[in-house]
Amino acid sequence: MTDLMQTYNRLLDHYGPRVWWPAKTPFEVVIGAILTQNTNWNNVEKAITNLRRAEALSADVILNLSIEELEQLIRPSGFFRQKAERLQLFCRHLHQSHQGSLGKLLEQPLNRAREELLQLKGIGPETADSILLYAGKRPSFVVDAYTGRLFSRLGILTGTEKYDQIRELFMAHLDDSVQLYNEYHALIVIHCKDVCRKKPLCPDCPLGDICAYKQQNS
Ligand code: SF4
């Protein structure tokens, strides 16, 4: 589907490369992917800063913290009880199934690694694909609410598709490239935050001439 590459190229020309994900290590990506659920990134950064100061950015240390200590460290990210439990469950799984190695989990065949992640409590498809793509450098396209909004407005989606249908559409029509998937997701996020908002700023949009929503509403 050339529309997907055309949209990508327009966004890349307009915004330039975004160079995601903002993390120093693959394990930090996992922490961020779990903590970012239902909150904004500023709050996640505060929680990660707390973990860094406590030298708790590793599976071993997170498992050795009491649940109360972990809750306090990640409190700024919201839903901290639920997220502390999820972080420790993830770290326990790494230890029990992969000798504590995130690399071993993520270097399995893509579908097997994804299924394994999806079986862990609190890891849904968006979190699993973020971990695979940004921590594991595996070609698994990340879909989020912004993706649904933008591509429905463009007329490429109907708005009724489920997560896996959208992911499969992108993966079927784009080259199997980690860099492309990485950049594309980041560009969708910046475009939907800055321009294709809930109330879209269509006059400023680099996609205006290929957008069904704009054509219907102008
Ligand atoms: S023209 Fe408007 S609705 Fe279409 S992608 Fe741009 S901002 Fe969104």
mmCIF file of N, CA and C in Angstrom, residues 1-100:
data_model
loop_
_atom_site.group_PDB
_atom_site.id
_atom_site.type_symbol
_atom_site.label_atom_id
_atom_site.label_comp_id
_atom_site.label_asym_id
_atom_site.label_seq_id
_atom_site.Cartn_x
_atom_site.Cartn_y
_atom_site.Cartn_z
ATOM 1 N N MET A 1 0.858 -1.189 0.000
ATOM 2 C CA MET A 1 0.000 0.000 0.000
ATOM 3 C C MET A 1 0.894 1.240 0.000
ATOM 4 N N THR A 2 0.919 1.916 -1.129
ATOM 5 C CA THR A 2 1.836 3.058 -1.238
ATOM 6 C C THR A 2 1.439 4.189 -0.298
ATOM 7 N N ASP A 3 0.133 4.267 0.067
ATOM 8 C CA ASP A 3 -0.314 5.355 0.948
ATOM 9 C C ASP A 3 0.461 5.376 2.259
ATOM 10 N N LEU A 4 0.782 4.189 2.761
ATOM 11 C CA LEU A 4 1.488 4.138 4.045
ATOM 12 C C LEU A 4 2.894 4.706 3.914
ATOM 13 N N MET A 5 3.587 4.420 2.813
ATOM 14 C CA MET A 5 4.931 4.971 2.630
ATOM 15 C C MET A 5 4.868 6.461 2.299
ATOM 16 N N GLN A 6 3.833 6.839 1.544
ATOM 17 C CA GLN A 6 3.691 8.260 1.215
ATOM 18 C C GLN A 6 3.471 9.072 2.499
ATOM 19 N N THR A 7 2.622 8.550 3.364
ATOM 20 C CA THR A 7 2.361 9.245 4.634
ATOM 21 C C THR A 7 3.642 9.325 5.463
ATOM 22 N N TYR A 8 4.353 8.203 5.517
ATOM 23 C CA TYR A 8 5.619 8.174 6.271
ATOM 24 C C TYR A 8 6.594 9.221 5.732
ATOM 25 N N ASN A 9 6.762 9.243 4.426
ATOM 26 C CA ASN A 9 7.743 10.166 3.832
ATOM 27 C C ASN A 9 7.354 11.623 4.067
ATOM 28 N N ARG A 10 6.056 11.900 4.009
ATOM 29 C CA ARG A 10 5.613 13.279 4.282
ATOM 30 C C ARG A 10 5.938 13.677 5.724
ATOM 31 N N LEU A 11 5.637 12.757 6.640
ATOM 32 C CA LEU A 11 5.875 13.065 8.059
ATOM 33 C C LEU A 11 7.376 13.206 8.337
ATOM 34 N N LEU A 12 8.162 12.320 7.732
ATOM 35 C CA LEU A 12 9.616 12.378 7.958
ATOM 36 C C LEU A 12 10.187 13.686 7.403
ATOM 37 N N ASP A 13 9.719 14.086 6.208
ATOM 38 C CA ASP A 13 10.198 15.353 5.642
ATOM 39 C C ASP A 13 9.829 16.525 6.543
ATOM 40 N N HIS A 14 8.643 16.448 7.111
ATOM 41 C CA HIS A 14 8.144 17.573 7.895
ATOM 42 C C HIS A 14 8.817 17.668 9.267
ATOM 43 N N TYR A 15 8.927 16.521 9.948
ATOM 44 C CA TYR A 15 9.410 16.552 11.348
ATOM 45 C C TYR A 15 10.885 16.170 11.485
ATOM 46 N N GLY A 16 11.421 15.452 10.507
ATOM 47 C CA GLY A 16 12.791 14.933 10.641
ATOM 48 C C GLY A 16 12.800 13.702 11.531
ATOM 49 N N PRO A 17 13.945 13.007 11.594
ATOM 50 C CA PRO A 17 14.015 11.780 12.393
ATOM 51 C C PRO A 17 13.795 12.068 13.883
ATOM 52 N N ARG A 18 13.043 11.234 14.563
ATOM 53 C CA ARG A 18 12.700 11.466 15.974
ATOM 54 C C ARG A 18 13.655 10.772 16.949
ATOM 55 N N VAL A 19 14.344 9.724 16.459
ATOM 56 C CA VAL A 19 15.341 8.991 17.270
ATOM 57 C C VAL A 19 14.754 8.545 18.604
ATOM 58 N N TRP A 20 13.832 7.617 18.562
ATOM 59 C CA TRP A 20 13.231 7.028 19.749
ATOM 60 C C TRP A 20 13.930 5.725 20.075
ATOM 61 N N TRP A 21 13.826 5.160 21.243
ATOM 62 C CA TRP A 21 13.017 5.486 22.404
ATOM 63 C C TRP A 21 13.895 6.175 23.414
ATOM 64 N N PRO A 22 13.385 7.113 24.239
ATOM 65 C CA PRO A 22 14.258 7.801 25.178
ATOM 66 C C PRO A 22 14.656 6.921 26.361
ATOM 67 N N ALA A 23 15.642 6.044 26.171
ATOM 68 C CA ALA A 23 16.090 5.157 27.267
ATOM 69 C C ALA A 23 17.553 4.833 27.046
ATOM 70 N N LYS A 24 18.266 4.563 28.156
ATOM 71 C CA LYS A 24 19.705 4.297 28.037
ATOM 72 C C LYS A 24 20.011 2.822 27.780
ATOM 73 N N THR A 25 19.118 1.920 28.198
ATOM 74 C CA THR A 25 19.364 0.481 28.030
ATOM 75 C C THR A 25 18.064 -0.212 27.624
ATOM 76 N N PRO A 26 18.156 -1.428 27.054
ATOM 77 C CA PRO A 26 16.934 -2.164 26.726
ATOM 78 C C PRO A 26 16.059 -2.411 27.966
ATOM 79 N N PHE A 27 16.688 -2.686 29.107
ATOM 80 C CA PHE A 27 15.872 -2.929 30.297
ATOM 81 C C PHE A 27 15.104 -1.663 30.698
ATOM 82 N N GLU A 28 15.736 -0.515 30.504
ATOM 83 C CA GLU A 28 15.054 0.746 30.809
ATOM 84 C C GLU A 28 13.858 0.961 29.876
ATOM 85 N N VAL A 29 13.971 0.479 28.640
ATOM 86 C CA VAL A 29 12.814 0.546 27.725
ATOM 87 C C VAL A 29 11.648 -0.246 28.311
ATOM 88 N N VAL A 30 11.948 -1.433 28.827
ATOM 89 C CA VAL A 30 10.880 -2.277 29.401
ATOM 90 C C VAL A 30 10.219 -1.545 30.560
ATOM 91 N N ILE A 31 11.049 -0.973 31.440
ATOM 92 C CA ILE A 31 10.490 -0.249 32.588
ATOM 93 C C ILE A 31 9.601 0.889 32.093
ATOM 94 N N GLY A 32 10.116 1.657 31.120
ATOM 95 C CA GLY A 32 9.333 2.772 30.597
ATOM 96 C C GLY A 32 8.037 2.305 29.943
ATOM 97 N N ALA A 33 8.094 1.193 29.218
ATOM 98 C CA ALA A 33 6.901 0.694 28.509
ATOM 99 C C ALA A 33 5.816 0.267 29.501
ATOM 100 N N ILE A 34 6.225 -0.252 30.646
ATOM 101 C CA ILE A 34 5.231 -0.643 31.662
ATOM 102 C C ILE A 34 4.739 0.598 32.414
ATOM 103 N N LEU A 35 5.666 1.491 32.752
ATOM 104 C CA LEU A 35 5.261 2.665 33.545
ATOM 105 C C LEU A 35 4.443 3.668 32.746
ATOM 106 N N THR A 36 4.588 3.692 31.441
ATOM 107 C CA THR A 36 3.902 4.716 30.655
ATOM 108 C C THR A 36 2.413 4.411 30.441
ATOM 109 N N GLN A 37 1.986 3.234 30.875
ATOM 110 C CA GLN A 37 0.561 2.908 30.705
ATOM 111 C C GLN A 37 -0.282 3.907 31.516
ATOM 112 N N ASN A 38 -1.255 4.520 30.881
ATOM 113 C CA ASN A 38 -2.197 5.451 31.523
ATOM 114 C C ASN A 38 -1.556 6.671 32.176
ATOM 115 N N THR A 39 -0.438 7.110 31.657
ATOM 116 C CA THR A 39 0.130 8.360 32.176
ATOM 117 C C THR A 39 0.963 9.011 31.090
ATOM 118 N N ASN A 40 1.472 10.217 31.367
ATOM 119 C CA ASN A 40 2.304 10.858 30.343
ATOM 120 C C ASN A 40 3.784 10.633 30.652
ATOM 121 N N TRP A 41 4.597 10.914 29.665
ATOM 122 C CA TRP A 41 6.012 10.542 29.757
ATOM 123 C C TRP A 41 6.749 11.338 30.846
ATOM 124 N N ASN A 42 6.327 12.567 31.123
ATOM 125 C CA ASN A 42 6.992 13.338 32.189
ATOM 126 C C ASN A 42 6.928 12.596 33.516
ATOM 127 N N ASN A 43 5.788 11.993 33.799
ATOM 128 C CA ASN A 43 5.649 11.258 35.056
ATOM 129 C C ASN A 43 6.517 9.997 35.061
ATOM 130 N N VAL A 44 6.622 9.373 33.903
ATOM 131 C CA VAL A 44 7.480 8.179 33.791
ATOM 132 C C VAL A 44 8.935 8.567 34.054
ATOM 133 N N GLU A 45 9.346 9.708 33.492
ATOM 134 C CA GLU A 45 10.739 10.143 33.681
ATOM 135 C C GLU A 45 11.059 10.359 35.152
ATOM 136 N N LYS A 46 10.097 10.915 35.885
ATOM 137 C CA LYS A 46 10.339 11.125 37.336
ATOM 138 C C LYS A 46 10.535 9.786 38.027
ATOM 139 N N ALA A 47 9.702 8.813 37.676
ATOM 140 C CA ALA A 47 9.820 7.482 38.299
ATOM 141 C C ALA A 47 11.147 6.824 37.919
ATOM 142 N N ILE A 48 11.558 6.964 36.664
ATOM 143 C CA ILE A 48 12.824 6.348 36.235
ATOM 144 C C ILE A 48 14.006 7.046 36.917
ATOM 145 N N THR A 49 13.900 8.344 37.090
ATOM 146 C CA THR A 49 14.960 9.062 37.822
ATOM 147 C C THR A 49 15.072 8.511 39.249
ATOM 148 N N ASN A 50 13.949 8.285 39.889
ATOM 149 C CA ASN A 50 13.977 7.707 41.251
ATOM 150 C C ASN A 50 14.656 6.336 41.236
ATOM 151 N N LEU A 51 14.297 5.515 40.236
ATOM 152 C CA LEU A 51 14.896 4.170 40.152
ATOM 153 C C LEU A 51 16.403 4.276 39.911
ATOM 154 N N ARG A 52 16.791 5.236 39.067
ATOM 155 C CA ARG A 52 18.226 5.382 38.775
ATOM 156 C C ARG A 52 18.977 5.797 40.037
ATOM 157 N N ARG A 53 18.426 6.773 40.776
ATOM 158 C CA ARG A 53 19.090 7.228 42.014
ATOM 159 C C ARG A 53 19.226 6.093 43.016
ATOM 160 N N ALA A 54 18.235 5.203 43.012
ATOM 161 C CA ALA A 54 18.271 4.062 43.944
ATOM 162 C C ALA A 54 19.065 2.889 43.358
ATOM 163 N N GLU A 55 19.671 3.095 42.200
ATOM 164 C CA GLU A 55 20.415 2.048 41.481
ATOM 165 C C GLU A 55 19.558 0.794 41.311
ATOM 166 N N ALA A 56 18.313 1.047 40.904
ATOM 167 C CA ALA A 56 17.337 -0.044 40.803
ATOM 168 C C ALA A 56 16.878 -0.268 39.364
ATOM 169 N N LEU A 57 17.749 0.014 38.400
ATOM 170 C CA LEU A 57 17.358 -0.210 37.004
ATOM 171 C C LEU A 57 17.873 -1.562 36.510
ATOM 172 N N SER A 58 17.663 -2.588 37.305
ATOM 173 C CA SER A 58 18.006 -3.945 36.859
ATOM 174 C C SER A 58 16.993 -4.911 37.462
ATOM 175 N N ALA A 59 16.836 -6.043 36.782
ATOM 176 C CA ALA A 59 15.844 -7.030 37.246
ATOM 177 C C ALA A 59 16.202 -7.533 38.645
ATOM 178 N N ASP A 60 17.494 -7.776 38.897
ATOM 179 C CA ASP A 60 17.902 -8.294 40.214
ATOM 180 C C ASP A 60 17.504 -7.343 41.324
ATOM 181 N N VAL A 61 17.817 -6.073 41.138
ATOM 182 C CA VAL A 61 17.546 -5.118 42.221
ATOM 183 C C VAL A 61 16.038 -4.944 42.396
ATOM 184 N N ILE A 62 15.306 -4.873 41.300
ATOM 185 C CA ILE A 62 13.852 -4.705 41.421
ATOM 186 C C ILE A 62 13.239 -5.881 42.174
ATOM 187 N N LEU A 63 13.753 -7.066 41.932
ATOM 188 C CA LEU A 63 13.213 -8.234 42.638
ATOM 189 C C LEU A 63 13.587 -8.227 44.112
ATOM 190 N N ASN A 64 14.727 -7.622 44.440
ATOM 191 C CA ASN A 64 15.155 -7.607 45.840
ATOM 192 C C ASN A 64 14.534 -6.482 46.654
ATOM 193 N N LEU A 65 13.892 -5.527 45.970
ATOM 194 C CA LEU A 65 13.189 -4.478 46.715
ATOM 195 C C LEU A 65 11.906 -5.049 47.292
ATOM 196 N N SER A 66 11.494 -4.511 48.440
ATOM 197 C CA SER A 66 10.157 -4.880 48.905
ATOM 198 C C SER A 66 9.152 -4.200 47.971
ATOM 199 N N ILE A 67 7.957 -4.736 47.919
ATOM 200 C CA ILE A 67 6.953 -4.141 47.025
ATOM 201 C C ILE A 67 6.663 -2.692 47.447
ATOM 202 N N GLU A 68 6.719 -2.437 48.769
ATOM 203 C CA GLU A 68 6.458 -1.069 49.245
ATOM 204 C C GLU A 68 7.570 -0.116 48.784
ATOM 205 N N GLU A 69 8.821 -0.567 48.840
ATOM 206 C CA GLU A 69 9.929 0.292 48.384
ATOM 207 C C GLU A 69 9.772 0.602 46.890
ATOM 208 N N LEU A 70 9.446 -0.424 46.117
ATOM 209 C CA LEU A 70 9.287 -0.220 44.677
ATOM 210 C C LEU A 70 8.120 0.731 44.393
ATOM 211 N N GLU A 71 7.031 0.546 45.112
ATOM 212 C CA GLU A 71 5.869 1.431 44.920
ATOM 213 C C GLU A 71 6.254 2.888 45.145
ATOM 214 N N GLN A 72 7.028 3.137 46.187
ATOM 215 C CA GLN A 72 7.400 4.529 46.482
ATOM 216 C C GLN A 72 8.285 5.105 45.373
ATOM 217 N N LEU A 73 9.198 4.300 44.858
ATOM 218 C CA LEU A 73 10.102 4.798 43.816
ATOM 219 C C LEU A 73 9.343 5.156 42.531
ATOM 220 N N ILE A 74 8.330 4.359 42.206
ATOM 221 C CA ILE A 74 7.636 4.606 40.919
ATOM 222 C C ILE A 74 6.330 5.384 41.118
ATOM 223 N N ARG A 75 6.107 5.853 42.316
ATOM 224 C CA ARG A 75 4.852 6.548 42.629
ATOM 225 C C ARG A 75 4.492 7.647 41.614
ATOM 226 N N PRO A 76 5.478 8.462 41.128
ATOM 227 C CA PRO A 76 5.097 9.543 40.198
ATOM 228 C C PRO A 76 4.416 9.049 38.925
ATOM 229 N N SER A 77 4.574 7.773 38.575
ATOM 230 C CA SER A 77 3.998 7.298 37.309
ATOM 231 C C SER A 77 2.516 6.942 37.422
ATOM 232 N N GLY A 78 1.942 7.056 38.660
ATOM 233 C CA GLY A 78 0.526 6.733 38.827
ATOM 234 C C GLY A 78 0.283 5.226 38.797
ATOM 235 N N PHE A 79 -0.877 4.819 39.312
ATOM 236 C CA PHE A 79 -1.220 3.381 39.372
ATOM 237 C C PHE A 79 -0.006 2.581 39.887
ATOM 238 N N PHE A 80 0.658 3.148 40.904
ATOM 239 C CA PHE A 80 1.981 2.619 41.278
ATOM 240 C C PHE A 80 1.917 1.235 41.910
ATOM 241 N N ARG A 81 0.800 0.895 42.560
ATOM 242 C CA ARG A 81 0.716 -0.454 43.154
ATOM 243 C C ARG A 81 0.651 -1.504 42.051
ATOM 244 N N GLN A 82 -0.243 -1.238 41.116
ATOM 245 C CA GLN A 82 -0.416 -2.146 39.976
ATOM 246 C C GLN A 82 0.897 -2.269 39.168
ATOM 247 N N LYS A 83 1.538 -1.123 38.944
ATOM 248 C CA LYS A 83 2.749 -1.140 38.115
ATOM 249 C C LYS A 83 3.922 -1.793 38.845
ATOM 250 N N ALA A 84 4.006 -1.600 40.163
ATOM 251 C CA ALA A 84 5.079 -2.257 40.931
ATOM 252 C C ALA A 84 4.915 -3.776 40.838
ATOM 253 N N GLU A 85 3.687 -4.231 40.955
ATOM 254 C CA GLU A 85 3.437 -5.676 40.848
ATOM 255 C C GLU A 85 3.837 -6.181 39.455
ATOM 256 N N ARG A 86 3.484 -5.408 38.424
ATOM 257 C CA ARG A 86 3.800 -5.832 37.050
ATOM 258 C C ARG A 86 5.304 -5.866 36.805
ATOM 259 N N LEU A 87 6.002 -4.865 37.344
ATOM 260 C CA LEU A 87 7.461 -4.855 37.161
ATOM 261 C C LEU A 87 8.090 -6.075 37.827
ATOM 262 N N GLN A 88 7.657 -6.380 39.032
ATOM 263 C CA GLN A 88 8.266 -7.529 39.712
ATOM 264 C C GLN A 88 7.876 -8.839 39.025
ATOM 265 N N LEU A 89 6.652 -8.920 38.519
ATOM 266 C CA LEU A 89 6.257 -10.141 37.789
ATOM 267 C C LEU A 89 7.120 -10.320 36.535
ATOM 268 N N PHE A 90 7.365 -9.204 35.838
ATOM 269 C CA PHE A 90 8.194 -9.284 34.633
ATOM 270 C C PHE A 90 9.605 -9.765 34.999
ATOM 271 N N CYS A 91 10.178 -9.171 36.047
ATOM 272 C CA CYS A 91 11.552 -9.525 36.449
ATOM 273 C C CYS A 91 11.609 -10.980 36.922
ATOM 274 N N ARG A 92 10.586 -11.428 37.632
ATOM 275 C CA ARG A 92 10.552 -12.824 38.105
ATOM 276 C C ARG A 92 10.493 -13.771 36.907
ATOM 277 N N HIS A 93 9.697 -13.399 35.924
ATOM 278 C CA HIS A 93 9.596 -14.231 34.721
ATOM 279 C C HIS A 93 10.953 -14.331 34.019
ATOM 280 N N LEU A 94 11.651 -13.188 33.927
ATOM 281 C CA LEU A 94 12.981 -13.211 33.303
ATOM 282 C C LEU A 94 13.893 -14.198 34.023
ATOM 283 N N HIS A 95 13.838 -14.172 35.350
ATOM 284 C CA HIS A 95 14.707 -15.061 36.125
ATOM 285 C C HIS A 95 14.311 -16.518 35.969
ATOM 286 N N GLN A 96 13.010 -16.758 36.032
ATOM 287 C CA GLN A 96 12.561 -18.156 36.003
ATOM 288 C C GLN A 96 12.703 -18.782 34.615
ATOM 289 N N SER A 97 12.529 -17.991 33.568
ATOM 290 C CA SER A 97 12.492 -18.580 32.220
ATOM 291 C C SER A 97 13.710 -18.274 31.360
ATOM 292 N N HIS A 98 14.482 -17.231 31.709
ATOM 293 C CA HIS A 98 15.585 -16.824 30.820
ATOM 294 C C HIS A 98 16.857 -16.476 31.596
ATOM 295 N N GLN A 99 17.054 -17.088 32.723
ATOM 296 C CA GLN A 99 18.243 -16.811 33.567
ATOM 297 C C GLN A 99 18.454 -15.309 33.781
ATOM 298 N N GLY A 100 17.357 -14.583 33.865
ATOM 299 C CA GLY A 100 17.467 -13.145 34.129
ATOM 300 C C GLY A 100 17.865 -12.327 32.912
#
